CSV table of C-alpha atoms in Angstrom, one decimal:
chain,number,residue,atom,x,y,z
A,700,UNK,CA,196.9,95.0,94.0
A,701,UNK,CA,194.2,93.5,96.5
A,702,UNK,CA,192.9,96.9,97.4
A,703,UNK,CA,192.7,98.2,93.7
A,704,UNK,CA,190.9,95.0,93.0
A,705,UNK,CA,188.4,95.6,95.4
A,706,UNK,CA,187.9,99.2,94.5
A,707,UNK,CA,187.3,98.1,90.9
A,708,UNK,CA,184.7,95.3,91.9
A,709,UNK,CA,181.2,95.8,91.3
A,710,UNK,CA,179.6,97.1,95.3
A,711,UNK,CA,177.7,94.6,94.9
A,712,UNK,CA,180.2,91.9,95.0
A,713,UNK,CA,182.7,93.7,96.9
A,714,UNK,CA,181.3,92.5,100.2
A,715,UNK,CA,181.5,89.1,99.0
A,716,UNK,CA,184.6,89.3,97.7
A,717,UNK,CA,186.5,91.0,100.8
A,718,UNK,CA,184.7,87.8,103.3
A,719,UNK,CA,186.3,85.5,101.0
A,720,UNK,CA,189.3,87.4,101.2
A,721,UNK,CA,189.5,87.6,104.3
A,722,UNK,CA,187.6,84.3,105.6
A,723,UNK,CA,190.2,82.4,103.5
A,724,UNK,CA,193.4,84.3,105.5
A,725,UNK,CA,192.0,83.8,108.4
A,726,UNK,CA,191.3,79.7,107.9
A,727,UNK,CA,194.4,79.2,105.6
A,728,UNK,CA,196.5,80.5,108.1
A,729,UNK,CA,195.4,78.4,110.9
A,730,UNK,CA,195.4,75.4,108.8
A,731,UNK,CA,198.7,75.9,107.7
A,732,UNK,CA,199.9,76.2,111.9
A,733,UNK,CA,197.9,73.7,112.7
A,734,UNK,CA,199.6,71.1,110.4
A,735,UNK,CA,203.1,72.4,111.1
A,736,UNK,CA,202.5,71.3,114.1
A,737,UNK,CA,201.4,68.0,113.6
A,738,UNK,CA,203.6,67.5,110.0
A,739,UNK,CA,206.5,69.4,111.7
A,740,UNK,CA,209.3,69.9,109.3
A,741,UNK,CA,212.8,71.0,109.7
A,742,UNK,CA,214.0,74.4,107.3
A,743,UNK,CA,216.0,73.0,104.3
A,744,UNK,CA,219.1,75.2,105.9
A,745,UNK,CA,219.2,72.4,109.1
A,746,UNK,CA,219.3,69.7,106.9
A,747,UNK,CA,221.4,70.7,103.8
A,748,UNK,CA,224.5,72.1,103.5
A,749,UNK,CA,222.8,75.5,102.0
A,750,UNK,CA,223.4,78.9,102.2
A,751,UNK,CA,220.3,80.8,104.1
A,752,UNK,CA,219.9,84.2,102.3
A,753,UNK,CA,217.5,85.2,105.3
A,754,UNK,CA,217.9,84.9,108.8
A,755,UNK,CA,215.3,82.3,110.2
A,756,UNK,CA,215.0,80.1,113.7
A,757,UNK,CA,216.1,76.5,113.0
A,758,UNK,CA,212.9,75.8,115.6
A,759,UNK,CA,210.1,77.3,113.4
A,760,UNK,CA,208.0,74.5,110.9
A,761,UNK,CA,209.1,74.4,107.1
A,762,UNK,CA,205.7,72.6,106.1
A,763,UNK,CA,203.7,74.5,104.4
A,764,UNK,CA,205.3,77.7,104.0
A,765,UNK,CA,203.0,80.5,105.3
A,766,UNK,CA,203.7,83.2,103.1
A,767,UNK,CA,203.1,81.1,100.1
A,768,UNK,CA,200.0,80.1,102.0
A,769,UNK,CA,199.0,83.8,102.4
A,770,UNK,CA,200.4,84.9,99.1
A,771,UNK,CA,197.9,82.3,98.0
A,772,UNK,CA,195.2,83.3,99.8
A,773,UNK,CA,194.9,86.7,98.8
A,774,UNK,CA,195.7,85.8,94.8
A,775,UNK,CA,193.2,83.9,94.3
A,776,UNK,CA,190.1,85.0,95.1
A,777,UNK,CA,191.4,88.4,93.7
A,778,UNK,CA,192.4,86.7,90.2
A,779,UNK,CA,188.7,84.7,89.8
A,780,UNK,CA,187.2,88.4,91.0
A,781,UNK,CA,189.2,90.2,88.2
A,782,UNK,CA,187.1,90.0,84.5
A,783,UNK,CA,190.7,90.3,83.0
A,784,UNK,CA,192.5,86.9,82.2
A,785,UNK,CA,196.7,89.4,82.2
A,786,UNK,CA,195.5,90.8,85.6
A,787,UNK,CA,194.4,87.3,87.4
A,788,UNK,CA,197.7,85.5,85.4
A,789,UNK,CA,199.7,88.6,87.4
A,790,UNK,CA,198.1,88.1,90.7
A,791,UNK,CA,199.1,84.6,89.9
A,792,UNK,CA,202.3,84.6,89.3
A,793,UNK,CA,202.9,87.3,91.9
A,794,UNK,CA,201.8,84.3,94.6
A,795,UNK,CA,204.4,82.5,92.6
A,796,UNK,CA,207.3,84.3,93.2
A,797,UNK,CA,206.3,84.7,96.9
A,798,UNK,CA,206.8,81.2,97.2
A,799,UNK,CA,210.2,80.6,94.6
A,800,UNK,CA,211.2,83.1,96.9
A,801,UNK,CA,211.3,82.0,99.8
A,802,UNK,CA,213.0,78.3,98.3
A,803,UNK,CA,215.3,81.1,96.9
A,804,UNK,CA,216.7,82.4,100.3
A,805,UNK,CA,216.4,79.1,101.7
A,806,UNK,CA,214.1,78.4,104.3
A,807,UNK,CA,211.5,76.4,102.5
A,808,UNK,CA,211.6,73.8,99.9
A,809,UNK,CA,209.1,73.6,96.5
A,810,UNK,CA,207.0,71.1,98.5
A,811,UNK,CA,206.2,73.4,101.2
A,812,UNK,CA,205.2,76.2,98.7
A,813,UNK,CA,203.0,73.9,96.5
A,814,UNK,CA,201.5,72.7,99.8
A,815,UNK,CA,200.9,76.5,100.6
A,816,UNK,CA,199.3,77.1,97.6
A,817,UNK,CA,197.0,73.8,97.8
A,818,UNK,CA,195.9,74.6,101.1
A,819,UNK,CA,194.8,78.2,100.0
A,820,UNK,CA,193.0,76.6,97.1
A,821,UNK,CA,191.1,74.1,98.3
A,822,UNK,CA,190.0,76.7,101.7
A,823,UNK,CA,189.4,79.1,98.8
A,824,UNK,CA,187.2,76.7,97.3
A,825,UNK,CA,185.3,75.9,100.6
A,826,UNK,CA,184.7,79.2,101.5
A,827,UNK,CA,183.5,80.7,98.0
A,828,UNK,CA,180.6,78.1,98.1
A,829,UNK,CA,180.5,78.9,102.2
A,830,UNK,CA,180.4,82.8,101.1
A,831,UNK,CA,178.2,82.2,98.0
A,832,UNK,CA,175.3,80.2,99.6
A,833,UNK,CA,175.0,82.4,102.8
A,834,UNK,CA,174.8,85.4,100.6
A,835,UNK,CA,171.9,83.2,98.6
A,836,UNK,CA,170.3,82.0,101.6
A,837,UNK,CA,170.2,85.5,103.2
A,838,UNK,CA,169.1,87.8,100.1
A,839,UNK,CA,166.1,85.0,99.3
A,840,UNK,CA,162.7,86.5,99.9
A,841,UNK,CA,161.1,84.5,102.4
A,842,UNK,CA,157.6,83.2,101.7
C-alpha cells in the first residue's frame, strides 16, 4: 500500500513524502528501543496465565510494541498523503489490526500498542514540520 501511495503522489511531493516516511521509521524505531530499555516491560505471556499464539523470548521488552510502532509509522504519513478520506481510514485501520494483533497472539498488551501508535504520531508530527521547513528553507530564492 506504501509503495502504491507513493507511485500515485504528486513527484513533487513524493520526495517529501518518502523522508517523512522513512525519517519517521528510522526515529520511531529507535525511540521505541530506547524506552524499552529504560520502561522495560515483561510480555503479558510471563506474567499471566495466557496462551502465547506466537513464539517470543520471555527476555525481549513488551513496552511499546514495535510493530505497532512501525505499523504506525508507515500509516500515517501515507493516510495524510492520500487525497482520499476510505484509503487513509484503510491505512488506518490496517496499523490497527497490526497492533490488536499482536495483543491477539499474546505478546503485547493494548497499552503497549497505543503507546506504539503515540510514539509514531507525535515523531510523525515532528518530522513533517522537520521535512516541511527544510524543503521551505532550501527551495526559497535567496536574495
Amino acid at each position: 500500500a506504501i509503495v502504491v501511495v507513493l507511485a500515485r503522489t504528486q513527484p513533487a511531493s513524493r520526495a517529501l513524502l518518502a523522508a517523512e516516511l522513512l525519517l519517521t521509521l528510522v526515529i520511531a524505531y529507535s525511540v521505541s528501543q530506547f524506552i524499552g530499555v529504560v520502561a522495560f516491560r515483561e510480555r503479558p505471556f510471563v506474567q499471566h496465565p495466557i496462551r502465547q499464539l506466537i513464539a517470543k523470548d520471555a527476555n525481549e521488552k513488551s513496552f511499546p510494541s514495535d510493530h505497532a510502532t512501525l505499523a504506525f509509522a508507515l500509516a500515517i504519513p501515507a493516510a495524510v498523503a492520500v487525497r482520499r478520506r476510505w484509503a487513509s481510514t484503510l491505512l488506518l485501520l490496517s496499523a490497527v489490526l497490526v497492533g490488536l494483533g499482536r495483543v491477539f497472539v499474546g505478546v503485547h498488551y493494548v497499552s503497549d500498542v497505543i503507546a506504539g501508535g503515540v510514539l509514531a504520531l507525535v515523531v510523525w508530527g515532528f518530522v513533517h514540520r522537520g521535512v516541511r521547513e527544510w524543503w521551505k528553507t532550501k527551495n526559497t530564492p535567496r536574495v
